[in-house]
């Protein structure tokens, strides 16, 4: 049976099947993995990156809802089938549904997603946390020299808003659509990160960069749910964004002074150990 996620999260059956078959024939070990790639986005690319670093196997797009597969990172929990093995994914909205009970749920992104599982009658996991917080265990930039006071990371849906915005000389616009390592490299060149992208904030937290959740528009699906889901795993479930709607007249330096650093992740203990794909 073809995977019900369709083109927004899985290759077409022939393409994915042939890719997996070719890798197997070459002797490569593979991990069937579901991730969202209709739009190029660091927050979706980081899942396959981490899975490959942990397993040493090549992530291949899951193409069948009947075949055991991993679901790791992203707001994709509602798209699982009963063959899904979940690690660190979450819901995108409190209105999300769960059409099938996953075969195993080793961890979810935060307490909001966990409570939704309970509401659906699904036994919740004991571990919460977004696996992207583990990135420093798998990649460290070779250079950590700070070049900018401020790094601004818009969600990809907000990027068009910055087309004609003139930023201060000590600020840089960071494209969330980059590959995993170049994005981390550029992020680490900044003293402070202002982001409307959830994984811009998570990456900044992971690498010890003070950051601030900012909202540039109402363009994001699910509103603030996924942000508060992540922040609930830090013990800060009621965090609100700073509204920034007049971009040409924004005082970016004033905003940067509001940034803070999350140094402690007690609820993420056991996240790596909970990795379920053996």
Coordinates of C-alpha atoms in Angstrom, one line a residue:
X1 CA 0.0 0.0 0.0
X2 CA 1.3 3.5 -0.8
X3 CA 2.1 5.7 2.1
X4 CA -0.8 8.0 2.9
X5 CA 1.5 11.0 3.5
X6 CA 1.8 11.4 -0.3
X7 CA 4.1 13.8 -2.0
X8 CA 4.3 16.1 1.0
X9 CA 6.3 13.6 3.0
X10 CA 7.2 10.6 1.0
X11 CA 8.6 9.9 -2.4
X12 CA 6.4 8.2 -5.0
X13 CA 6.3 4.5 -4.5
X14 CA 8.5 3.6 -7.5
X15 CA 11.2 6.2 -6.7
X16 CA 11.4 5.4 -3.0
X17 CA 11.2 1.6 -3.5
X18 CA 13.9 1.6 -6.2
X19 CA 16.2 3.9 -4.1
X20 CA 15.9 1.6 -1.1
X21 CA 16.4 -1.5 -3.2
X22 CA 19.6 0.0 -4.9
X23 CA 21.1 0.9 -1.5
X24 CA 20.4 -2.6 -0.2
X25 CA 22.0 -4.1 -3.2
X26 CA 25.1 -2.0 -2.7
X27 CA 25.4 -3.4 0.8
X28 CA 24.3 -0.1 2.5
X29 CA 22.3 -0.3 5.7
X30 CA 19.1 1.8 5.5
X31 CA 16.5 3.3 7.9
X32 CA 13.0 3.8 6.5
X33 CA 12.1 7.3 7.8
X34 CA 9.2 9.7 7.4
X35 CA 10.1 13.3 7.2
X36 CA 8.4 16.4 5.6
X37 CA 10.2 17.7 2.5
X38 CA 7.6 19.5 0.4
X39 CA 9.5 22.6 1.4
X40 CA 13.3 22.6 2.1
X41 CA 13.6 23.4 5.8
X42 CA 16.4 22.9 8.4
X43 CA 13.9 21.7 10.9
X44 CA 12.9 18.8 8.6
X45 CA 16.4 18.0 7.3
X46 CA 17.8 17.7 10.8
X47 CA 15.8 14.6 11.5
X48 CA 17.5 12.4 8.8
X49 CA 20.9 14.0 9.7
X50 CA 20.7 12.9 13.3
X51 CA 19.2 9.5 12.5
X52 CA 22.1 8.8 10.2
X53 CA 24.7 9.9 12.8
X54 CA 23.1 7.7 15.4
X55 CA 22.6 4.6 13.3
X56 CA 25.3 4.8 10.7
X57 CA 22.6 3.9 8.2
X58 CA 21.2 5.9 5.3
X59 CA 17.7 7.3 5.9
X60 CA 15.4 6.5 3.0
X61 CA 11.9 8.0 2.6
X62 CA 9.2 5.7 4.0
X63 CA 6.8 4.7 1.1
X64 CA 4.5 2.2 2.8
X65 CA 2.2 2.7 5.8
X66 CA 2.4 -1.1 6.3
X67 CA 6.2 -1.3 6.6
X68 CA 7.9 -0.4 9.9
X69 CA 9.4 3.0 9.7
X70 CA 10.8 5.7 12.0
X71 CA 9.1 9.1 12.5
X72 CA 11.7 11.5 14.0
X73 CA 11.5 15.3 14.5
X74 CA 8.9 17.7 13.2
X75 CA 5.2 18.4 13.6
X76 CA 4.2 15.2 11.9
X77 CA 2.8 13.1 14.7
X78 CA -0.7 13.2 13.3
X79 CA 0.5 11.6 10.1
X80 CA 1.6 8.3 11.7
X81 CA 0.3 4.9 10.7
X82 CA 0.2 1.8 13.0
X83 CA 3.6 0.9 11.7
X84 CA 5.3 4.1 12.8
X85 CA 8.0 4.2 15.5
X86 CA 8.0 7.8 16.9
X87 CA 11.0 9.6 18.4
X88 CA 10.7 13.3 19.2
X89 CA 7.9 14.3 16.8
X90 CA 5.0 16.4 17.9
X91 CA 1.6 17.7 16.8
X92 CA 1.3 21.0 14.9
X93 CA -1.9 22.2 16.5
X94 CA -4.2 21.4 19.3
X95 CA -6.8 20.6 16.6
X96 CA -4.7 17.8 15.2
X97 CA -6.1 14.3 15.2
X98 CA -4.4 10.9 15.4
X99 CA -5.9 8.6 12.8
X100 CA -3.8 5.6 13.9
X101 CA -2.0 4.5 17.0
X102 CA 1.8 4.2 16.3
X103 CA 3.5 0.9 16.9
X104 CA 5.8 2.6 19.4
X105 CA 6.2 6.1 20.8
X106 CA 9.6 6.4 22.4
X107 CA 9.5 10.2 22.9
X108 CA 7.5 13.3 21.8
X109 CA 8.6 16.9 21.4
X110 CA 6.8 18.3 24.5
X111 CA 4.2 18.0 27.2
X112 CA 1.4 19.5 25.0
X113 CA 1.9 16.7 22.5
X114 CA 2.1 14.1 25.3
X115 CA -1.2 15.3 26.8
X116 CA -2.9 15.1 23.4
X117 CA -1.8 11.5 23.1
X118 CA -3.4 10.9 26.5
X119 CA -6.6 12.6 25.2
X120 CA -6.6 10.1 22.3
X121 CA -6.3 7.2 24.7
X122 CA -2.7 6.4 23.7
X123 CA -0.2 5.5 26.4
X124 CA 2.3 8.4 26.5
X125 CA 6.1 8.0 26.5
X126 CA 8.3 8.8 29.5
X127 CA 10.6 11.0 27.6
X128 CA 10.0 14.5 26.0
X129 CA 12.2 16.7 23.9
X130 CA 13.0 17.7 20.4
X131 CA 16.0 15.6 19.1
X132 CA 17.5 18.7 17.5
X133 CA 18.7 19.7 21.0
X134 CA 21.2 16.8 20.6
X135 CA 22.9 18.4 17.5
X136 CA 26.1 19.4 19.3
X137 CA 26.8 15.8 20.0
X138 CA 27.0 15.1 16.3
X139 CA 28.3 18.4 14.8
X140 CA 30.5 21.2 16.1
X141 CA 31.5 24.1 13.8
X142 CA 35.2 24.2 13.2
X143 CA 35.2 28.0 13.6
X144 CA 33.1 29.8 16.3
X145 CA 34.2 33.3 15.7
X146 CA 31.3 35.8 16.3
X147 CA 30.9 38.0 13.2
X148 CA 27.4 39.5 13.9
X149 CA 25.6 40.9 16.9
X150 CA 22.3 39.5 15.7
X151 CA 21.2 36.6 13.5
X152 CA 17.6 36.8 12.3
X153 CA 16.0 33.5 11.3
X154 CA 12.6 33.8 9.7
X155 CA 10.4 30.8 9.2
X156 CA 10.4 30.0 5.5
X157 CA 6.9 31.4 5.3
X158 CA 8.1 34.7 6.6
X159 CA 11.1 35.1 4.3
X160 CA 9.3 37.1 1.6
X161 CA 8.6 39.8 4.2
X162 CA 12.3 40.6 4.3
X163 CA 12.8 41.2 0.6
X164 CA 13.1 44.9 1.0
X165 CA 14.1 45.2 4.6
X166 CA 17.4 47.0 5.3
X167 CA 19.1 45.4 8.4
X168 CA 21.8 46.9 10.6
X169 CA 25.4 46.2 9.6
X170 CA 25.9 44.0 12.6
X171 CA 22.8 41.8 11.8
X172 CA 22.5 39.0 9.3
X173 CA 19.5 37.2 7.8
X174 CA 19.9 33.5 8.0
X175 CA 18.0 31.2 5.6
X176 CA 16.4 28.3 7.4
X177 CA 16.3 26.4 4.0
X178 CA 20.1 25.6 4.2
X179 CA 21.7 22.2 4.7
X180 CA 22.2 21.2 8.3
X181 CA 25.8 22.0 8.8
X182 CA 26.0 25.3 6.9
X183 CA 23.0 26.6 8.9
X184 CA 24.7 25.7 12.2
X185 CA 27.9 27.3 11.0
X186 CA 26.2 30.6 10.2
X187 CA 24.1 30.5 13.4
X188 CA 27.2 30.2 15.5
X189 CA 28.6 33.4 14.0
X190 CA 26.0 35.3 15.9
X191 CA 25.9 36.6 19.5
X192 CA 22.1 36.6 19.6
X193 CA 19.4 34.9 17.5
X194 CA 15.9 36.3 16.8
X195 CA 13.7 33.6 15.2
X196 CA 10.2 33.0 14.0
X197 CA 11.3 29.5 13.1
X198 CA 10.9 26.9 15.9
X199 CA 14.1 25.1 14.9
X200 CA 16.0 28.3 14.6
X201 CA 15.3 28.7 18.3
X202 CA 16.0 25.1 19.2
X203 CA 19.3 25.2 17.3
X204 CA 20.3 28.4 19.2
X205 CA 19.4 26.7 22.5
X206 CA 21.4 23.6 21.6
X207 CA 24.5 25.6 20.8
X208 CA 24.3 28.0 23.7
X209 CA 23.2 31.1 21.8
X210 CA 20.8 33.6 23.6
X211 CA 17.7 33.8 21.5
X212 CA 14.2 35.2 21.3
X213 CA 11.0 33.9 19.8
X214 CA 9.6 36.6 17.5
X215 CA 6.5 36.6 15.4
X216 CA 6.6 38.4 12.0
X217 CA 3.2 37.3 10.7
X218 CA 0.3 35.0 11.1
X219 CA 1.6 32.8 8.2
X220 CA 2.5 29.7 10.3
X221 CA 0.3 26.7 10.4
X222 CA -0.8 25.9 13.9
X223 CA 0.1 29.3 15.4
X224 CA 2.1 29.0 18.5
X225 CA 1.3 25.4 19.5
X226 CA 4.5 23.8 18.4
X227 CA 6.6 26.5 20.1
X228 CA 4.8 26.1 23.4
X229 CA 5.1 22.4 23.0
X230 CA 8.9 22.7 22.8
X231 CA 9.0 25.3 25.6
X232 CA 7.0 23.0 27.8
X233 CA 9.9 20.6 27.7
X234 CA 12.0 23.4 29.2
X235 CA 9.4 24.0 31.9
X236 CA 8.2 27.3 30.2
X237 CA 4.9 26.2 28.6
X238 CA 3.4 29.7 28.6
X239 CA 6.1 31.5 26.6
X240 CA 4.8 34.2 24.3
X241 CA 6.5 35.7 21.2
X242 CA 7.6 39.3 20.7
X243 CA 5.4 40.7 18.0
X244 CA 7.4 42.4 15.2
X245 CA 5.0 43.5 12.5
X246 CA 6.7 46.8 11.3
X247 CA 9.9 45.3 9.9
X248 CA 11.3 48.5 8.3
X249 CA 11.1 50.4 11.6
X250 CA 12.1 47.6 14.0
X251 CA 14.9 48.4 16.5
X252 CA 16.7 45.0 16.2
X253 CA 19.2 45.9 18.9
X254 CA 16.4 46.6 21.4
X255 CA 14.9 43.2 20.6
X256 CA 18.3 41.5 21.0
X257 CA 18.5 42.7 24.6
X258 CA 15.4 40.6 25.3
X259 CA 17.1 37.4 24.3
X260 CA 17.8 34.7 26.9
X261 CA 19.7 31.5 27.1
X262 CA 18.2 28.1 28.2
X263 CA 21.1 26.4 30.0
X264 CA 19.3 23.4 31.5
X265 CA 17.4 20.6 29.9
X266 CA 16.4 18.3 32.7
X267 CA 13.4 16.9 30.8
X268 CA 15.6 15.9 27.9
X269 CA 17.6 13.4 29.9
X270 CA 17.2 10.0 28.3
X271 CA 16.3 11.4 24.8
X272 CA 19.2 9.8 23.1
X273 CA 18.9 6.6 25.1
X274 CA 15.3 6.4 24.1
X275 CA 16.2 6.2 20.4
X276 CA 14.1 3.3 19.3
X277 CA 15.5 2.1 16.0
X278 CA 18.0 -0.8 16.8

